[in-house]
CSV table of C-alpha atoms in Angstrom, one decimal:
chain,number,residue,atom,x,y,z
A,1,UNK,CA,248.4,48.3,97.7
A,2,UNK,CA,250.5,45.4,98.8
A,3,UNK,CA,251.4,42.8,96.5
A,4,UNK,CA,249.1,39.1,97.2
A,5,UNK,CA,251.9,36.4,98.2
A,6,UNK,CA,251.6,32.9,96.3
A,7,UNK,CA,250.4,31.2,99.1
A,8,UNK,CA,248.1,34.1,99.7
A,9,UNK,CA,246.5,33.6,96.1
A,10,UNK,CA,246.4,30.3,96.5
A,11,UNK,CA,244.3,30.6,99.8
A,12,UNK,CA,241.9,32.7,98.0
A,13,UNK,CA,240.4,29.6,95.8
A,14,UNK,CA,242.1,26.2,98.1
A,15,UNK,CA,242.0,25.2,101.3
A,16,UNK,CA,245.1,25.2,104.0
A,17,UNK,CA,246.1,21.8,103.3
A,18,UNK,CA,245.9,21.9,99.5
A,19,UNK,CA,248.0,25.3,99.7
A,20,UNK,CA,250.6,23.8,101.1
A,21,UNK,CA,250.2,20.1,98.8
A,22,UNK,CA,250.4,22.7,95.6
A,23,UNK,CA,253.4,24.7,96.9
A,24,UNK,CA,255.2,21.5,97.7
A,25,UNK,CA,254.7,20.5,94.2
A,26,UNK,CA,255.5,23.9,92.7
A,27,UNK,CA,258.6,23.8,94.2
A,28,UNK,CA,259.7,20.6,92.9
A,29,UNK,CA,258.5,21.6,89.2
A,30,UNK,CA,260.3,25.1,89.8
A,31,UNK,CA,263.5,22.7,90.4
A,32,UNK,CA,262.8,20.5,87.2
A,33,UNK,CA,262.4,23.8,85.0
A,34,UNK,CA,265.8,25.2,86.3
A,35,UNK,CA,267.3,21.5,85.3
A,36,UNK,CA,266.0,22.1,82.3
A,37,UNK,CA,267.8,25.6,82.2
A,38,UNK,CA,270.8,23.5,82.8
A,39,UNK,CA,270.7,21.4,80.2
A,40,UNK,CA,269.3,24.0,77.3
A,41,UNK,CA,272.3,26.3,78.2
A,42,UNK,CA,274.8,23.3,78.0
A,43,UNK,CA,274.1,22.2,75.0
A,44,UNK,CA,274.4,26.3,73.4
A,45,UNK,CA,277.7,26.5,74.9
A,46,UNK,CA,279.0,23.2,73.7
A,47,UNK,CA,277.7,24.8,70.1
A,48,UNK,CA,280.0,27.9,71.3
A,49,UNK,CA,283.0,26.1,72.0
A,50,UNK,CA,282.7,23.5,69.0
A,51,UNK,CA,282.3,26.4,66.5
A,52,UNK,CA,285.2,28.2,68.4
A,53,UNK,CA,287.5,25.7,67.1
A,54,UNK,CA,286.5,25.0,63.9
A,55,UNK,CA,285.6,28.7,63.0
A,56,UNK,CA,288.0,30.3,65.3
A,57,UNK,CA,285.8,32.4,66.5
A,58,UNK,CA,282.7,32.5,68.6
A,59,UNK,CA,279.0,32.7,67.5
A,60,UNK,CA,277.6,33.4,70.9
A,61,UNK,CA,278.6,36.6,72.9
A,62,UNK,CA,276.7,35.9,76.2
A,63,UNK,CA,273.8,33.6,77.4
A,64,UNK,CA,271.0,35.1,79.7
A,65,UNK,CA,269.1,32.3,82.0
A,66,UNK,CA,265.8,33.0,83.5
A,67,UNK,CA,263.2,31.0,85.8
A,68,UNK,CA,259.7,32.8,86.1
A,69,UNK,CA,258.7,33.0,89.9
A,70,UNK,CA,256.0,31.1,91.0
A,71,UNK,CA,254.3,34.9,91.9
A,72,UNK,CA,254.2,35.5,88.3
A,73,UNK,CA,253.3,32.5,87.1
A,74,UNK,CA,250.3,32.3,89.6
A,75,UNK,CA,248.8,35.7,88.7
A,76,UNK,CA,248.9,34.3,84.7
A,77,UNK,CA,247.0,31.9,85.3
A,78,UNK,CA,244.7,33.4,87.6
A,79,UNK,CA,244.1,36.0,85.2
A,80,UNK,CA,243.5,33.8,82.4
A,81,UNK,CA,240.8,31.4,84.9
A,82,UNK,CA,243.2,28.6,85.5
A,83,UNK,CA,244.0,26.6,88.5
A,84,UNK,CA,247.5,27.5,89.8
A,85,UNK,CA,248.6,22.8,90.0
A,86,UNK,CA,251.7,21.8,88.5
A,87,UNK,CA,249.7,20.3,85.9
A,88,UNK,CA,248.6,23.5,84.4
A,89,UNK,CA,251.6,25.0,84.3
A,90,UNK,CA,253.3,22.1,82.2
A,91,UNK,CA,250.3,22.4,80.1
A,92,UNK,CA,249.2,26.3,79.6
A,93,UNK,CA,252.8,28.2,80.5
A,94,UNK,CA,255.9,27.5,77.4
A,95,UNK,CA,257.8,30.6,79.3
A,96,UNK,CA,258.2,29.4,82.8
A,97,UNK,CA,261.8,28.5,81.9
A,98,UNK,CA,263.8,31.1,79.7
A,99,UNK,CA,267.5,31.5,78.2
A,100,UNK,CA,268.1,34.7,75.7
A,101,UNK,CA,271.2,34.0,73.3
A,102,UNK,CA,273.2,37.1,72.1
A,103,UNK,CA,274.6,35.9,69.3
A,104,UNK,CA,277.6,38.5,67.1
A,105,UNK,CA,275.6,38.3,63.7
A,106,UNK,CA,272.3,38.0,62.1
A,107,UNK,CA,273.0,34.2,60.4
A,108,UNK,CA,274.9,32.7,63.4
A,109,UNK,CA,270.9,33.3,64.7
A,110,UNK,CA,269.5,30.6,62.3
A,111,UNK,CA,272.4,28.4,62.2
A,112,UNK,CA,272.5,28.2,66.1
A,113,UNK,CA,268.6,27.4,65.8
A,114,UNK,CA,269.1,24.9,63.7
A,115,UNK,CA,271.6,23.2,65.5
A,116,UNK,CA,269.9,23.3,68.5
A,117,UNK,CA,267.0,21.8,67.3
A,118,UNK,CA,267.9,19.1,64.9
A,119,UNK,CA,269.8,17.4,68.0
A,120,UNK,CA,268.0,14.2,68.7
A,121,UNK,CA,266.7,14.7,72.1
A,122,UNK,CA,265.4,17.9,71.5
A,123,UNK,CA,261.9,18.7,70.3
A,124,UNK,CA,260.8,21.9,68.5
A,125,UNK,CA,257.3,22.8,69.7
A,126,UNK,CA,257.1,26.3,68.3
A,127,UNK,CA,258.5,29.0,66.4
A,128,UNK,CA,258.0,32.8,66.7
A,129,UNK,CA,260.1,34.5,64.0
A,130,UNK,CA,260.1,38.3,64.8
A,131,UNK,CA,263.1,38.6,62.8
A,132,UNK,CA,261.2,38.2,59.7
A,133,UNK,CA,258.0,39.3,61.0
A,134,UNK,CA,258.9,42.5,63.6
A,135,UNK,CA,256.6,43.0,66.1
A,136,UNK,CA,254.9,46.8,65.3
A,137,UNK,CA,257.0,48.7,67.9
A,138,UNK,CA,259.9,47.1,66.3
A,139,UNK,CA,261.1,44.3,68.7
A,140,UNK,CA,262.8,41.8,66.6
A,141,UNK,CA,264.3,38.2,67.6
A,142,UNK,CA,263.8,34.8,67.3
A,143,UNK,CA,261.4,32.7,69.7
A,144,UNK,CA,261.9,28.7,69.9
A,145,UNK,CA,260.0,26.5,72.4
A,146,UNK,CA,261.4,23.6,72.7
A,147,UNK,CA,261.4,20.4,74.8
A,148,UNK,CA,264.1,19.3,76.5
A,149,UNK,CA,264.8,15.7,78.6
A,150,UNK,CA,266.4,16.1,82.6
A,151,UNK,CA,267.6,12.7,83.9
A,152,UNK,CA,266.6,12.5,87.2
A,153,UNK,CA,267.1,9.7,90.0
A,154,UNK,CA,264.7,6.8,88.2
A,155,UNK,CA,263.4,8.8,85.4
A,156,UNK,CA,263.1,11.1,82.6
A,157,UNK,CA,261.0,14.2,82.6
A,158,UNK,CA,260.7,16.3,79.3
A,159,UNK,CA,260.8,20.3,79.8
A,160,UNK,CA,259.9,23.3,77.7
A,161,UNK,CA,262.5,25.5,77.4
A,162,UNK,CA,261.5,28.6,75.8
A,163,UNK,CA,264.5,29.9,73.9
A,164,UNK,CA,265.5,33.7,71.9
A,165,UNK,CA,268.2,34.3,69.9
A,166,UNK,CA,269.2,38.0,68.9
A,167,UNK,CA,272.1,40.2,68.0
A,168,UNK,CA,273.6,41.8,70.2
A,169,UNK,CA,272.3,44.8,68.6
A,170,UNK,CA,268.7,43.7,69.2
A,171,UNK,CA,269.7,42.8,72.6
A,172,UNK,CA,270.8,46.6,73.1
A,173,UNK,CA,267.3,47.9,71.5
A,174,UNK,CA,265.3,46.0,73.7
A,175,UNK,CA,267.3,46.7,76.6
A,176,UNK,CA,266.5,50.6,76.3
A,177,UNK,CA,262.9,49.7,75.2
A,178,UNK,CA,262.1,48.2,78.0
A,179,UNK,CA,263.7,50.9,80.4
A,180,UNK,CA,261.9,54.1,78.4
A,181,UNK,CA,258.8,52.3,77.9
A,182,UNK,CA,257.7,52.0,81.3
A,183,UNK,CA,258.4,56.2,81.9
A,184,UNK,CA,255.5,58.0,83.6
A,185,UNK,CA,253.3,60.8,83.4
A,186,UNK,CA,253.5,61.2,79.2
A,187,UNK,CA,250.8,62.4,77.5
A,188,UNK,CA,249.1,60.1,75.1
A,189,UNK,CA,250.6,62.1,72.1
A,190,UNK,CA,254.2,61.7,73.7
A,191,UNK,CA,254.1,58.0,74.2
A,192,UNK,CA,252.9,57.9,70.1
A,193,UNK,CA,255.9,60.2,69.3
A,194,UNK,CA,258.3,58.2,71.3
A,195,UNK,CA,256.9,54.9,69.8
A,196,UNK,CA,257.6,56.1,66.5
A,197,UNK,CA,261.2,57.0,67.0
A,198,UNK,CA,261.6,53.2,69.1
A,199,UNK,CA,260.8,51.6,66.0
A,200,UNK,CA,262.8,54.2,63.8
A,201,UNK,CA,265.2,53.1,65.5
A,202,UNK,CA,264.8,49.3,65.8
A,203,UNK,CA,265.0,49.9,62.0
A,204,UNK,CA,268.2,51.4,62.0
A,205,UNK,CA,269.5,49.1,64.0
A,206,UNK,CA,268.4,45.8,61.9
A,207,UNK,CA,270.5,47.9,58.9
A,208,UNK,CA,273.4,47.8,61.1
A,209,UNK,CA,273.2,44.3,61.4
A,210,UNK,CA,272.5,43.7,58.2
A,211,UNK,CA,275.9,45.7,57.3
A,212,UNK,CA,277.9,44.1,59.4
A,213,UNK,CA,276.7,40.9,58.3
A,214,UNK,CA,277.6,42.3,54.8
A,215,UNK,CA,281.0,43.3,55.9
A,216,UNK,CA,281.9,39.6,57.3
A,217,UNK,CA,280.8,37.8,54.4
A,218,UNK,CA,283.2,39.9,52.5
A,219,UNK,CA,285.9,39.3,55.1
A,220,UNK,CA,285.2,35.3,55.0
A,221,UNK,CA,284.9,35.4,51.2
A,222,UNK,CA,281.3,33.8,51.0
A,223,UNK,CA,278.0,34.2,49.5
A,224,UNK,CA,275.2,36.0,51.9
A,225,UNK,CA,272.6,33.4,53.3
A,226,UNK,CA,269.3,33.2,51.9
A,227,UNK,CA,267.0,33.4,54.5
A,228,UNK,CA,269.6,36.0,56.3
């Protein structure tokens, strides 16, 4: 079946001249969010480069950026009831703007968190430790929503950001998650088997981490972190 466009979604429950007011105005949100992108990923890599000279080396290995298309963020609200207006998606959607941080060890994680949200323009909304708390099949990494300020030509809009920070071993994990887990024709025992050895292995790879978090605390002489 062919995939509904935005506009043809929106036709479904608005008339022609309210499709076109609401894409109009999605557009011009969708350019706010990536601002907001912007800015979030700014302010990690001026962390990166600050901590490069001080530590000599850097916490963060690579930063992902992503924006949610307006396809995807109508058929979530559409399936949850909700009118597809700007307005609801400020209100109802934290994940419409994304960036992933793969950070070298487990503590630069928290640290980098920390950071980033006790600067003064920045707003923590919410926290999702999976880190501490794994999701069942595994999936581990830390989930900040935060809001963000863009400066634009007479004003100031604040932005969620929504924000995960993971090794890059977790990174790796999730990667070939997502790439088995959406495999065809297995049989119901199969997908339970394969679950199983996904989070066997997630669990291996959180005692790598842990290791080699083990192995630089040695090297740097210092005391493991509490929460680490």
């Amino acid at each position: 079946m062919e995939e509904k466009t935005l506009r043809q979604k929106l036709a479904e429950v608005l008339t022609d001249k309210q499709v076109a007011e609401q894409l109009v105005l999605t557009r011009e949100l969708m350019a706010r969010y990536k601002c907001a992108i912007y800015e979030a990923e700014t302010k990690f890599r001026v962390l990166n480069e600050i901590f490069s000279v001080q530590n000599e080396r850097n916490p963060i290995e690579s930063i992902k950026t992503r924006l949610k298309s307006p396809e995807s963020i109508a058929e979530k609200l559409l399936r949850r009831g909700l009118p597809v207006t700007p307005e609801t998606i400020e209100r109802e959607l934290h994940d419409v703007a994304g960036i992933r941080v793969i950070c070298s060890f487990l503590d630069d994680i928290y640290m980098l968190a920390d950071c980033i949200t006790g600067q003064d323009d920045v707003t923590l909304i919410q926290t999702k430790d999976y880190i501490k708390n794994p999701k069942e099949n595994g999936y581990r990494s830390l989930h900040l929503i935060i809001e963000i300020p863009i400066f634009l030509y007479g004003e100031t809009r604040n932005m969620k950001v929504e924000i995960q920070l993971r090794t890059i071993t977790m990174e790796s994990w999730a990667d070939l998650e997502h790439k088995l887990r959406y495999k065809k024709n297995l049989s119901g025992d199969t997908q339970a088997q394969i679950a199983r050895q996904l989070a066997d292995c997630a669990e291996l790879c959180n005692v790598l981490d842990r290791k080699m978090l083990e192995v630089k605390s040695k090297v740097n002489g210092a005391a493991l972190p509490a929460d680490a």
